[in-house]
């Protein structure tokens, strides 16, 4: 061996101790870091990790409580909670699907089940609940449905879904009696760990309740409890109450995320429409909260109630059911009369809304819808805020207001009421232009319901003052002019949200495409469509000296008395001031004088004189007769009218504002809506005297 060979070997041998030293240094450093980390966790940050460990072995579950009730202004219940005894199931974290299957089979011995609605997935879940069956089904799956390309097992949820998809119809075919077991199993299987669900079965008898209790050893997780069903009493307000989900349906999919963020559970029962939805958080009771503590093996160590459950608060409405029913009776009487004569054969129905102008309290929302095919008439209070109609001349107070706001008229302006004749078109007339032209004031324009006064205002806003025989020019001022007019109308609540405490109200039909002709006819209410509620808010705004207040159905939130009924007032609900019409007090006084003269003027062309006949208090109003058309079953087109009225009473110190909508009557001279208006106001005055 040469000297160089020995020299190289010596150098290599000298590297070994150094490598070992480096390795030991690294190991020592890692152990030092580990010890430091453990010291940090166990000494410095002990509380954080102790809390984290505790939370990992705890679970908080919530159970909803009985829902609050809804009452009318006099305390008459409009919804009630019907209490019944039901079987319940509480799922433990140790219970297997096979065990639930056995519980379902045993439970069917002690109760009855008539309605069975199982899905194909329910059948599959039941079939695969047996571990041996599931293992065999999985074993027979193609390899690609069990493993990925690298040979690793797929997620269990993916394998399970593949197993479900592989089942044949024959495998999941059950007898009628077996399907009842499947139904019960499916309800149990839908429960989360430690969650208690009410099982949907036929009503339990006292004997069945006793038998379930006596056989609890065969029925782990099964008990009985009181449950409530939401019952809407059959009143004329039923359509605005709304609905509540079942426990099985739980949170609506579209709102689930929002509710979960507020602390709701997936199976909580919630309001899905109208009052039930609007006042959900008031009516929903305080949830019972329980803390489940588990040991290191996942066994339940203790259950602690950390928040007691409590019945939800109650809601009391502004509507007196007696008055509401009275308004309904008036509408039905007159509509039946119009049907009997054939005038209402093609009408959509009849509607009325009554508001308190100063507070916005809704005093009545009544209506009937008419099926033009079957001739069937049904109560439909909801139509007062969801259906829109051509308003006719009721809007003329708003049109005059737009004239003032845009500086084209001033004060009680005099204009010539004359046929409006454009080159090459038929004239626009008022009721009495056939007898010649005459000068009229703004008050008289309302009293006589002059179309041509309104058209002249609209032309001036457009920048094309009226000259007989003039040629209308399509200019770029059409859109700004329509926007100006609609903006003013919106100040009265026409074509905008009223602010009522109900979801899904219509803001009317306000077309975005329109012509110069549409703009002009809109000035006297022959284009945009409004709801009866919007029309009532318009009348209330005039009565309230130009202050628009949001209507509200709920008068207050109340707690529960000892029996769970209407208790003490917790919170009063009131309307909000939305805006002030942008005109002077003197100008609003002109509108109010015009409304008064519509009913109380002595001239022969006064449009609302029939309203004062038999009136128990002075009434101010604006009539609206919108020209429409209807088509018969044979295709014949007939002329028709929407006969609408907006009013308030008493004229000097208004207590109520009323809108009556009676569309598409073929009797073009009908005065029915005027008589309806008078009777509604007289009824309210008889129940709540307004001159005291």
mmCIF file of C-alpha atoms in Angstrom, residues 29-349:
data_model
loop_
_atom_site.group_PDB
_atom_site.id
_atom_site.type_symbol
_atom_site.label_atom_id
_atom_site.label_comp_id
_atom_site.label_asym_id
_atom_site.label_seq_id
_atom_site.Cartn_x
_atom_site.Cartn_y
_atom_site.Cartn_z
ATOM 1 C CA UNK A 29 -30.856 21.434 18.732
ATOM 2 C CA UNK A 30 -34.098 19.750 17.662
ATOM 3 C CA UNK A 31 -34.672 18.370 21.138
ATOM 4 C CA UNK A 32 -33.990 21.826 22.581
ATOM 5 C CA UNK A 33 -36.613 23.344 20.229
ATOM 6 C CA UNK A 34 -39.086 20.605 21.148
ATOM 7 C CA UNK A 35 -38.494 21.110 24.872
ATOM 8 C CA UNK A 36 -38.837 24.867 24.466
ATOM 9 C CA UNK A 37 -42.088 24.381 22.525
ATOM 10 C CA UNK A 38 -43.484 22.051 25.157
ATOM 11 C CA UNK A 39 -42.522 24.523 27.856
ATOM 12 C CA UNK A 40 -44.270 27.261 25.878
ATOM 13 C CA UNK A 41 -47.421 25.169 25.532
ATOM 14 C CA UNK A 42 -47.514 23.819 29.091
ATOM 15 C CA UNK A 43 -46.296 26.810 31.042
ATOM 16 C CA UNK A 44 -46.480 30.085 29.136
ATOM 17 C CA UNK A 45 -49.588 29.382 27.013
ATOM 18 C CA UNK A 46 -51.176 26.731 29.204
ATOM 19 C CA UNK A 47 -54.583 28.454 29.437
ATOM 20 C CA UNK A 48 -54.960 28.704 25.646
ATOM 21 C CA UNK A 49 -54.294 25.021 25.025
ATOM 22 C CA UNK A 50 -56.312 23.908 28.035
ATOM 23 C CA UNK A 51 -59.276 25.847 26.649
ATOM 24 C CA UNK A 52 -58.676 24.423 23.187
ATOM 25 C CA UNK A 53 -58.638 20.881 24.545
ATOM 26 C CA UNK A 54 -61.794 21.523 26.532
ATOM 27 C CA UNK A 55 -63.577 22.855 23.473
ATOM 28 C CA UNK A 56 -62.527 19.835 21.463
ATOM 29 C CA UNK A 57 -64.342 17.663 23.978
ATOM 30 C CA UNK A 58 -67.436 19.864 24.212
ATOM 31 C CA UNK A 59 -70.418 20.345 21.950
ATOM 32 C CA UNK A 60 -73.125 22.975 22.322
ATOM 33 C CA UNK A 61 -76.526 22.038 20.930
ATOM 34 C CA UNK A 62 -79.564 24.294 20.617
ATOM 35 C CA UNK A 63 -83.282 23.564 20.558
ATOM 36 C CA UNK A 64 -85.856 26.075 19.395
ATOM 37 C CA UNK A 65 -88.754 27.082 21.652
ATOM 38 C CA UNK A 66 -92.439 27.750 21.056
ATOM 39 C CA UNK A 67 -93.066 30.578 18.598
ATOM 40 C CA UNK A 68 -94.792 33.812 19.621
ATOM 41 C CA UNK A 69 -98.331 34.521 18.464
ATOM 42 C CA UNK A 70 -99.962 37.210 16.307
ATOM 43 C CA UNK A 71 -103.029 39.163 17.479
ATOM 44 C CA UNK A 72 -105.293 41.824 16.008
ATOM 45 C CA UNK A 73 -105.615 45.292 17.564
ATOM 46 C CA UNK A 74 -108.187 44.021 20.066
ATOM 47 C CA UNK A 75 -106.168 40.968 21.105
ATOM 48 C CA UNK A 76 -107.983 38.435 18.924
ATOM 49 C CA UNK A 77 -105.505 35.649 17.995
ATOM 50 C CA UNK A 78 -104.787 35.390 14.267
ATOM 51 C CA UNK A 79 -102.365 32.470 14.656
ATOM 52 C CA UNK A 80 -102.134 29.911 17.413
ATOM 53 C CA UNK A 81 -99.765 27.155 18.430
ATOM 54 C CA UNK A 82 -101.572 23.840 18.587
ATOM 55 C CA UNK A 83 -99.702 21.664 21.109
ATOM 56 C CA UNK A 84 -99.503 17.902 20.631
ATOM 57 C CA UNK A 85 -97.450 15.011 21.995
ATOM 58 C CA UNK A 86 -94.877 13.564 19.595
ATOM 59 C CA UNK A 87 -92.158 10.935 19.621
ATOM 60 C CA UNK A 88 -88.668 12.426 19.636
ATOM 61 C CA UNK A 89 -85.262 11.014 18.768
ATOM 62 C CA UNK A 90 -81.939 12.187 20.208
ATOM 63 C CA UNK A 91 -78.928 10.902 18.283
ATOM 64 C CA UNK A 92 -75.847 10.041 20.296
ATOM 65 C CA UNK A 93 -72.362 10.197 18.850
ATOM 66 C CA UNK A 94 -71.979 6.450 19.380
ATOM 67 C CA UNK A 95 -75.120 5.280 17.612
ATOM 68 C CA UNK A 96 -74.553 3.503 14.297
ATOM 69 C CA UNK A 97 -76.837 3.433 11.285
ATOM 70 C CA UNK A 98 -77.580 -0.225 11.970
ATOM 71 C CA UNK A 99 -78.666 0.611 15.506
ATOM 72 C CA UNK A 100 -80.955 3.373 14.255
ATOM 73 C CA UNK A 101 -82.441 0.886 11.820
ATOM 74 C CA UNK A 102 -83.221 -1.456 14.707
ATOM 75 C CA UNK A 103 -84.721 1.385 16.783
ATOM 76 C CA UNK A 104 -86.974 2.336 13.866
ATOM 77 C CA UNK A 105 -88.177 -1.249 13.550
ATOM 78 C CA UNK A 106 -88.923 -1.475 17.275
ATOM 79 C CA UNK A 107 -90.610 1.921 17.422
ATOM 80 C CA UNK A 108 -93.109 0.943 14.771
ATOM 81 C CA UNK A 109 -94.578 -1.544 17.270
ATOM 82 C CA UNK A 110 -95.781 1.344 19.472
ATOM 83 C CA UNK A 111 -96.986 4.005 17.025
ATOM 84 C CA UNK A 112 -98.721 4.358 13.670
ATOM 85 C CA UNK A 113 -97.500 5.958 10.470
ATOM 86 C CA UNK A 114 -99.888 6.720 7.620
ATOM 87 C CA UNK A 115 -98.097 9.236 5.398
ATOM 88 C CA UNK A 116 -94.917 7.725 3.973
ATOM 89 C CA UNK A 117 -92.813 9.788 1.580
ATOM 90 C CA UNK A 118 -89.456 8.121 1.099
ATOM 91 C CA UNK A 119 -87.039 9.033 -1.675
ATOM 92 C CA UNK A 120 -84.783 6.668 -3.620
ATOM 93 C CA UNK A 121 -81.877 7.959 -1.512
ATOM 94 C CA UNK A 122 -83.806 7.134 1.683
ATOM 95 C CA UNK A 123 -84.242 3.561 0.453
ATOM 96 C CA UNK A 124 -80.540 3.303 -0.429
ATOM 97 C CA UNK A 125 -79.402 4.656 2.962
ATOM 98 C CA UNK A 126 -81.630 2.146 4.711
ATOM 99 C CA UNK A 127 -80.285 -0.731 2.612
ATOM 100 C CA UNK A 128 -76.660 0.219 3.312
ATOM 101 C CA UNK A 129 -77.214 0.730 7.055
ATOM 102 C CA UNK A 130 -76.128 -2.877 7.658
ATOM 103 C CA UNK A 131 -72.280 -2.822 7.790
ATOM 104 C CA UNK A 132 -71.983 -6.291 6.250
ATOM 105 C CA UNK A 133 -74.255 -5.326 3.379
ATOM 106 C CA UNK A 134 -72.347 -2.086 2.827
ATOM 107 C CA UNK A 135 -68.969 -3.914 2.843
ATOM 108 C CA UNK A 136 -70.208 -6.381 0.241
ATOM 109 C CA UNK A 137 -71.592 -3.624 -2.005
ATOM 110 C CA UNK A 138 -68.284 -1.736 -1.793
ATOM 111 C CA UNK A 139 -66.314 -4.923 -2.512
ATOM 112 C CA UNK A 140 -68.216 -5.357 -5.750
ATOM 113 C CA UNK A 141 -67.554 -1.806 -6.930
ATOM 114 C CA UNK A 142 -65.087 -1.395 -9.816
ATOM 115 C CA UNK A 143 -61.593 -0.569 -8.610
ATOM 116 C CA UNK A 144 -61.733 2.993 -10.007
ATOM 117 C CA UNK A 145 -64.789 3.651 -7.793
ATOM 118 C CA UNK A 146 -62.826 2.640 -4.688
ATOM 119 C CA UNK A 147 -59.268 3.825 -5.386
ATOM 120 C CA UNK A 148 -57.512 6.593 -7.253
ATOM 121 C CA UNK A 149 -54.878 6.027 -9.950
ATOM 122 C CA UNK A 150 -52.120 5.830 -7.311
ATOM 123 C CA UNK A 151 -53.886 2.977 -5.529
ATOM 124 C CA UNK A 152 -54.996 5.077 -2.557
ATOM 125 C CA UNK A 153 -58.519 4.677 -1.190
ATOM 126 C CA UNK A 154 -60.965 7.389 -2.227
ATOM 127 C CA UNK A 155 -62.719 9.509 0.373
ATOM 128 C CA UNK A 156 -65.357 7.523 2.239
ATOM 129 C CA UNK A 157 -68.104 9.912 1.116
ATOM 130 C CA UNK A 158 -67.159 9.319 -2.532
ATOM 131 C CA UNK A 159 -67.131 5.542 -2.051
ATOM 132 C CA UNK A 160 -70.508 5.728 -0.275
ATOM 133 C CA UNK A 161 -72.087 7.724 -3.114
ATOM 134 C CA UNK A 162 -70.688 5.209 -5.604
ATOM 135 C CA UNK A 163 -72.214 2.425 -3.533
ATOM 136 C CA UNK A 164 -75.590 4.186 -3.569
ATOM 137 C CA UNK A 165 -75.413 4.653 -7.332
ATOM 138 C CA UNK A 166 -74.640 0.968 -7.842
ATOM 139 C CA UNK A 167 -77.797 -0.307 -6.177
ATOM 140 C CA UNK A 168 -80.522 -1.809 -8.326
ATOM 141 C CA UNK A 169 -84.231 -1.093 -7.995
ATOM 142 C CA UNK A 170 -84.746 -4.676 -6.883
ATOM 143 C CA UNK A 171 -82.329 -4.250 -3.966
ATOM 144 C CA UNK A 172 -84.222 -1.220 -2.619
ATOM 145 C CA UNK A 173 -87.766 -2.493 -3.122
ATOM 146 C CA UNK A 174 -89.654 -2.785 0.153
ATOM 147 C CA UNK A 175 -93.095 -3.795 1.311
ATOM 148 C CA UNK A 176 -95.585 -1.200 2.507
ATOM 149 C CA UNK A 177 -94.788 -2.032 6.126
ATOM 150 C CA UNK A 178 -91.022 -1.936 5.527
ATOM 151 C CA UNK A 179 -91.360 1.505 3.951
ATOM 152 C CA UNK A 180 -92.703 2.787 7.264
ATOM 153 C CA UNK A 181 -89.481 1.638 8.906
ATOM 154 C CA UNK A 182 -87.509 3.351 6.129
ATOM 155 C CA UNK A 183 -89.453 6.566 6.795
ATOM 156 C CA UNK A 184 -88.652 6.528 10.525
ATOM 157 C CA UNK A 185 -85.014 5.619 9.881
ATOM 158 C CA UNK A 186 -84.653 8.492 7.394
ATOM 159 C CA UNK A 187 -85.970 11.000 9.928
ATOM 160 C CA UNK A 188 -83.539 9.702 12.559
ATOM 161 C CA UNK A 189 -80.628 9.576 10.136
ATOM 162 C CA UNK A 190 -81.111 13.252 9.290
ATOM 163 C CA UNK A 191 -80.360 14.275 12.892
ATOM 164 C CA UNK A 192 -76.903 15.544 13.790
ATOM 165 C CA UNK A 193 -75.019 14.150 16.800
ATOM 166 C CA UNK A 194 -76.771 15.043 20.092
ATOM 167 C CA UNK A 195 -79.586 16.729 18.162
ATOM 168 C CA UNK A 196 -83.194 16.029 19.161
ATOM 169 C CA UNK A 197 -85.762 15.858 16.355
ATOM 170 C CA UNK A 198 -89.519 15.436 16.421
ATOM 171 C CA UNK A 199 -90.577 12.379 14.453
ATOM 172 C CA UNK A 200 -93.444 12.902 12.036
ATOM 173 C CA UNK A 201 -95.992 10.184 12.769
ATOM 174 C CA UNK A 202 -99.725 9.923 13.279
ATOM 175 C CA UNK A 203 -100.859 11.726 16.462
ATOM 176 C CA UNK A 204 -99.884 9.767 19.563
ATOM 177 C CA UNK A 205 -102.563 8.380 21.831
ATOM 178 C CA UNK A 206 -102.168 8.279 25.614
ATOM 179 C CA UNK A 207 -101.708 4.518 25.383
ATOM 180 C CA UNK A 208 -98.923 4.847 22.777
ATOM 181 C CA UNK A 209 -97.118 7.409 24.917
ATOM 182 C CA UNK A 210 -97.273 5.030 27.875
ATOM 183 C CA UNK A 211 -96.018 2.075 25.807
ATOM 184 C CA UNK A 212 -93.056 4.054 24.430
ATOM 185 C CA UNK A 213 -92.079 4.989 27.993
ATOM 186 C CA UNK A 214 -92.491 1.412 29.196
ATOM 187 C CA UNK A 215 -90.274 -0.003 26.446
ATOM 188 C CA UNK A 216 -87.460 2.536 26.593
ATOM 189 C CA UNK A 217 -84.848 -0.251 26.805
ATOM 190 C CA UNK A 218 -85.707 -1.260 23.222
ATOM 191 C CA UNK A 219 -85.798 2.352 22.082
ATOM 192 C CA UNK A 220 -82.496 4.111 22.869
ATOM 193 C CA UNK A 221 -82.755 7.816 22.015
ATOM 194 C CA UNK A 222 -86.556 7.711 21.800
ATOM 195 C CA UNK A 223 -88.761 9.795 24.080
ATOM 196 C CA UNK A 224 -91.969 11.819 23.917
ATOM 197 C CA UNK A 225 -92.377 15.585 24.171
ATOM 198 C CA UNK A 226 -94.773 18.442 23.461
ATOM 199 C CA UNK A 227 -94.622 19.886 19.962
ATOM 200 C CA UNK A 228 -96.465 22.839 18.428
ATOM 201 C CA UNK A 229 -98.096 23.237 15.056
ATOM 202 C CA UNK A 230 -98.659 26.718 13.643
ATOM 203 C CA UNK A 231 -102.354 27.230 12.949
ATOM 204 C CA UNK A 232 -103.456 30.327 11.002
ATOM 205 C CA UNK A 233 -107.034 31.114 11.944
ATOM 206 C CA UNK A 234 -109.344 31.494 8.917
ATOM 207 C CA UNK A 235 -109.776 35.278 8.919
ATOM 208 C CA UNK A 236 -109.636 37.900 6.186
ATOM 209 C CA UNK A 237 -106.038 38.602 7.269
ATOM 210 C CA UNK A 238 -104.843 35.030 6.714
ATOM 211 C CA UNK A 239 -103.081 35.858 3.436
ATOM 212 C CA UNK A 240 -100.750 38.435 5.038
ATOM 213 C CA UNK A 241 -99.774 36.242 8.010
ATOM 214 C CA UNK A 242 -97.338 34.062 6.062
ATOM 215 C CA UNK A 243 -96.114 30.547 6.808
ATOM 216 C CA UNK A 244 -93.606 28.757 9.055
ATOM 217 C CA UNK A 245 -91.372 25.868 7.994
ATOM 218 C CA UNK A 246 -91.594 22.434 9.547
ATOM 219 C CA UNK A 247 -88.712 21.035 11.589
ATOM 220 C CA UNK A 248 -88.054 18.573 8.772
ATOM 221 C CA UNK A 249 -87.780 21.396 6.214
ATOM 222 C CA UNK A 250 -85.795 23.630 8.577
ATOM 223 C CA UNK A 251 -84.116 26.763 7.281
ATOM 224 C CA UNK A 252 -84.995 27.774 3.703
ATOM 225 C CA UNK A 253 -82.009 27.141 1.463
ATOM 226 C CA UNK A 254 -81.873 30.717 0.157
ATOM 227 C CA UNK A 255 -81.752 32.184 3.702
ATOM 228 C CA UNK A 256 -79.836 29.435 5.520
ATOM 229 C CA UNK A 257 -76.451 31.182 5.568
ATOM 230 C CA UNK A 258 -77.933 34.363 7.036
ATOM 231 C CA UNK A 259 -79.850 32.478 9.730
ATOM 232 C CA UNK A 260 -76.879 30.290 10.665
ATOM 233 C CA UNK A 261 -74.782 33.423 11.171
ATOM 234 C CA UNK A 262 -77.410 34.585 13.691
ATOM 235 C CA UNK A 263 -77.127 31.370 15.703
ATOM 236 C CA UNK A 264 -79.982 29.378 14.206
ATOM 237 C CA UNK A 265 -79.784 25.622 13.654
ATOM 238 C CA UNK A 266 -80.463 23.953 10.315
ATOM 239 C CA UNK A 267 -83.695 22.368 11.547
ATOM 240 C CA UNK A 268 -85.089 25.521 13.193
ATOM 241 C CA UNK A 269 -88.584 26.503 12.153
ATOM 242 C CA UNK A 270 -88.701 30.004 10.671
ATOM 243 C CA UNK A 271 -91.159 32.318 8.943
ATOM 244 C CA UNK A 272 -91.009 32.130 5.168
ATOM 245 C CA UNK A 273 -93.270 35.000 4.066
ATOM 246 C CA UNK A 274 -95.015 38.235 5.065
ATOM 247 C CA UNK A 275 -95.554 38.886 8.811
ATOM 248 C CA UNK A 276 -94.045 35.579 9.910
ATOM 249 C CA UNK A 277 -90.848 36.398 8.014
ATOM 250 C CA UNK A 278 -90.765 40.145 8.675
ATOM 251 C CA UNK A 279 -90.973 39.634 12.449
ATOM 252 C CA UNK A 280 -89.051 36.330 12.565
ATOM 253 C CA UNK A 281 -86.553 37.403 15.220
ATOM 254 C CA UNK A 282 -89.344 38.719 17.448
ATOM 255 C CA UNK A 283 -91.578 35.650 17.143
ATOM 256 C CA UNK A 284 -88.724 33.114 17.352
ATOM 257 C CA UNK A 285 -88.363 32.055 20.972
ATOM 258 C CA UNK A 286 -85.119 31.992 22.948
ATOM 259 C CA UNK A 287 -83.284 28.794 22.110
ATOM 260 C CA UNK A 288 -82.417 26.307 24.793
ATOM 261 C CA UNK A 289 -78.656 25.701 24.803
ATOM 262 C CA UNK A 290 -77.017 22.608 26.285
ATOM 263 C CA UNK A 291 -73.320 21.860 26.609
ATOM 264 C CA UNK A 292 -72.309 18.220 26.064
ATOM 265 C CA UNK A 293 -68.990 17.273 27.684
ATOM 266 C CA UNK A 294 -67.201 14.194 26.363
ATOM 267 C CA UNK A 295 -64.374 12.186 27.841
ATOM 268 C CA UNK A 296 -61.255 11.253 25.847
ATOM 269 C CA UNK A 297 -63.057 8.233 24.407
ATOM 270 C CA UNK A 298 -65.965 10.297 23.129
ATOM 271 C CA UNK A 299 -68.384 9.137 25.826
ATOM 272 C CA UNK A 300 -70.828 11.659 27.303
ATOM 273 C CA UNK A 301 -69.486 12.825 30.636
ATOM 274 C CA UNK A 302 -72.072 15.493 31.492
ATOM 275 C CA UNK A 303 -74.855 17.609 30.001
ATOM 276 C CA UNK A 304 -75.260 21.176 31.265
ATOM 277 C CA UNK A 305 -78.019 23.629 30.367
ATOM 278 C CA UNK A 306 -76.292 26.936 29.693
ATOM 279 C CA UNK A 307 -79.386 28.813 28.461
ATOM 280 C CA UNK A 308 -83.014 28.069 29.216
ATOM 281 C CA UNK A 309 -85.484 28.127 26.338
ATOM 282 C CA UNK A 310 -88.358 30.597 26.290
ATOM 283 C CA UNK A 311 -91.470 31.269 24.197
ATOM 284 C CA UNK A 312 -91.097 33.979 21.576
ATOM 285 C CA UNK A 313 -92.589 37.433 21.987
ATOM 286 C CA UNK A 314 -96.013 38.197 20.565
ATOM 287 C CA UNK A 315 -97.006 40.645 17.850
ATOM 288 C CA UNK A 316 -100.109 42.837 18.008
ATOM 289 C CA UNK A 317 -101.399 44.393 14.792
ATOM 290 C CA UNK A 318 -102.844 47.827 14.087
ATOM 291 C CA UNK A 319 -105.861 46.218 12.399
ATOM 292 C CA UNK A 320 -109.095 45.642 14.294
ATOM 293 C CA UNK A 321 -110.473 42.428 12.771
ATOM 294 C CA UNK A 322 -114.040 43.697 13.235
ATOM 295 C CA UNK A 323 -113.338 46.726 11.031
ATOM 296 C CA UNK A 324 -111.339 44.626 8.559
ATOM 297 C CA UNK A 325 -114.224 42.168 8.217
ATOM 298 C CA UNK A 326 -116.654 45.043 7.839
ATOM 299 C CA UNK A 327 -114.624 46.511 4.973
ATOM 300 C CA UNK A 328 -114.491 43.074 3.370
ATOM 301 C CA UNK A 329 -118.261 42.761 3.635
ATOM 302 C CA UNK A 330 -118.737 46.140 1.949
ATOM 303 C CA UNK A 331 -116.415 45.202 -0.912
ATOM 304 C CA UNK A 332 -118.061 41.815 -1.396
ATOM 305 C CA UNK A 333 -121.575 43.274 -1.396
ATOM 306 C CA UNK A 334 -120.834 45.829 -4.086
ATOM 307 C CA UNK A 335 -118.668 43.548 -6.205
ATOM 308 C CA UNK A 336 -121.362 40.857 -6.190
ATOM 309 C CA UNK A 337 -123.793 43.533 -7.354
ATOM 310 C CA UNK A 338 -121.509 44.498 -10.241
ATOM 311 C CA UNK A 339 -121.110 40.814 -11.129
ATOM 312 C CA UNK A 340 -124.883 40.377 -11.128
ATOM 313 C CA UNK A 341 -125.273 43.157 -13.703
ATOM 314 C CA UNK A 342 -122.400 41.765 -15.799
ATOM 315 C CA UNK A 343 -120.310 44.922 -15.410
ATOM 316 C CA UNK A 344 -117.586 43.158 -13.378
ATOM 317 C CA UNK A 345 -117.441 40.023 -15.541
ATOM 318 C CA UNK A 346 -113.903 40.912 -16.694
ATOM 319 C CA UNK A 347 -112.730 42.720 -13.553
ATOM 320 C CA UNK A 348 -109.753 41.437 -11.548
ATOM 321 C CA UNK A 349 -111.577 42.137 -8.273
#
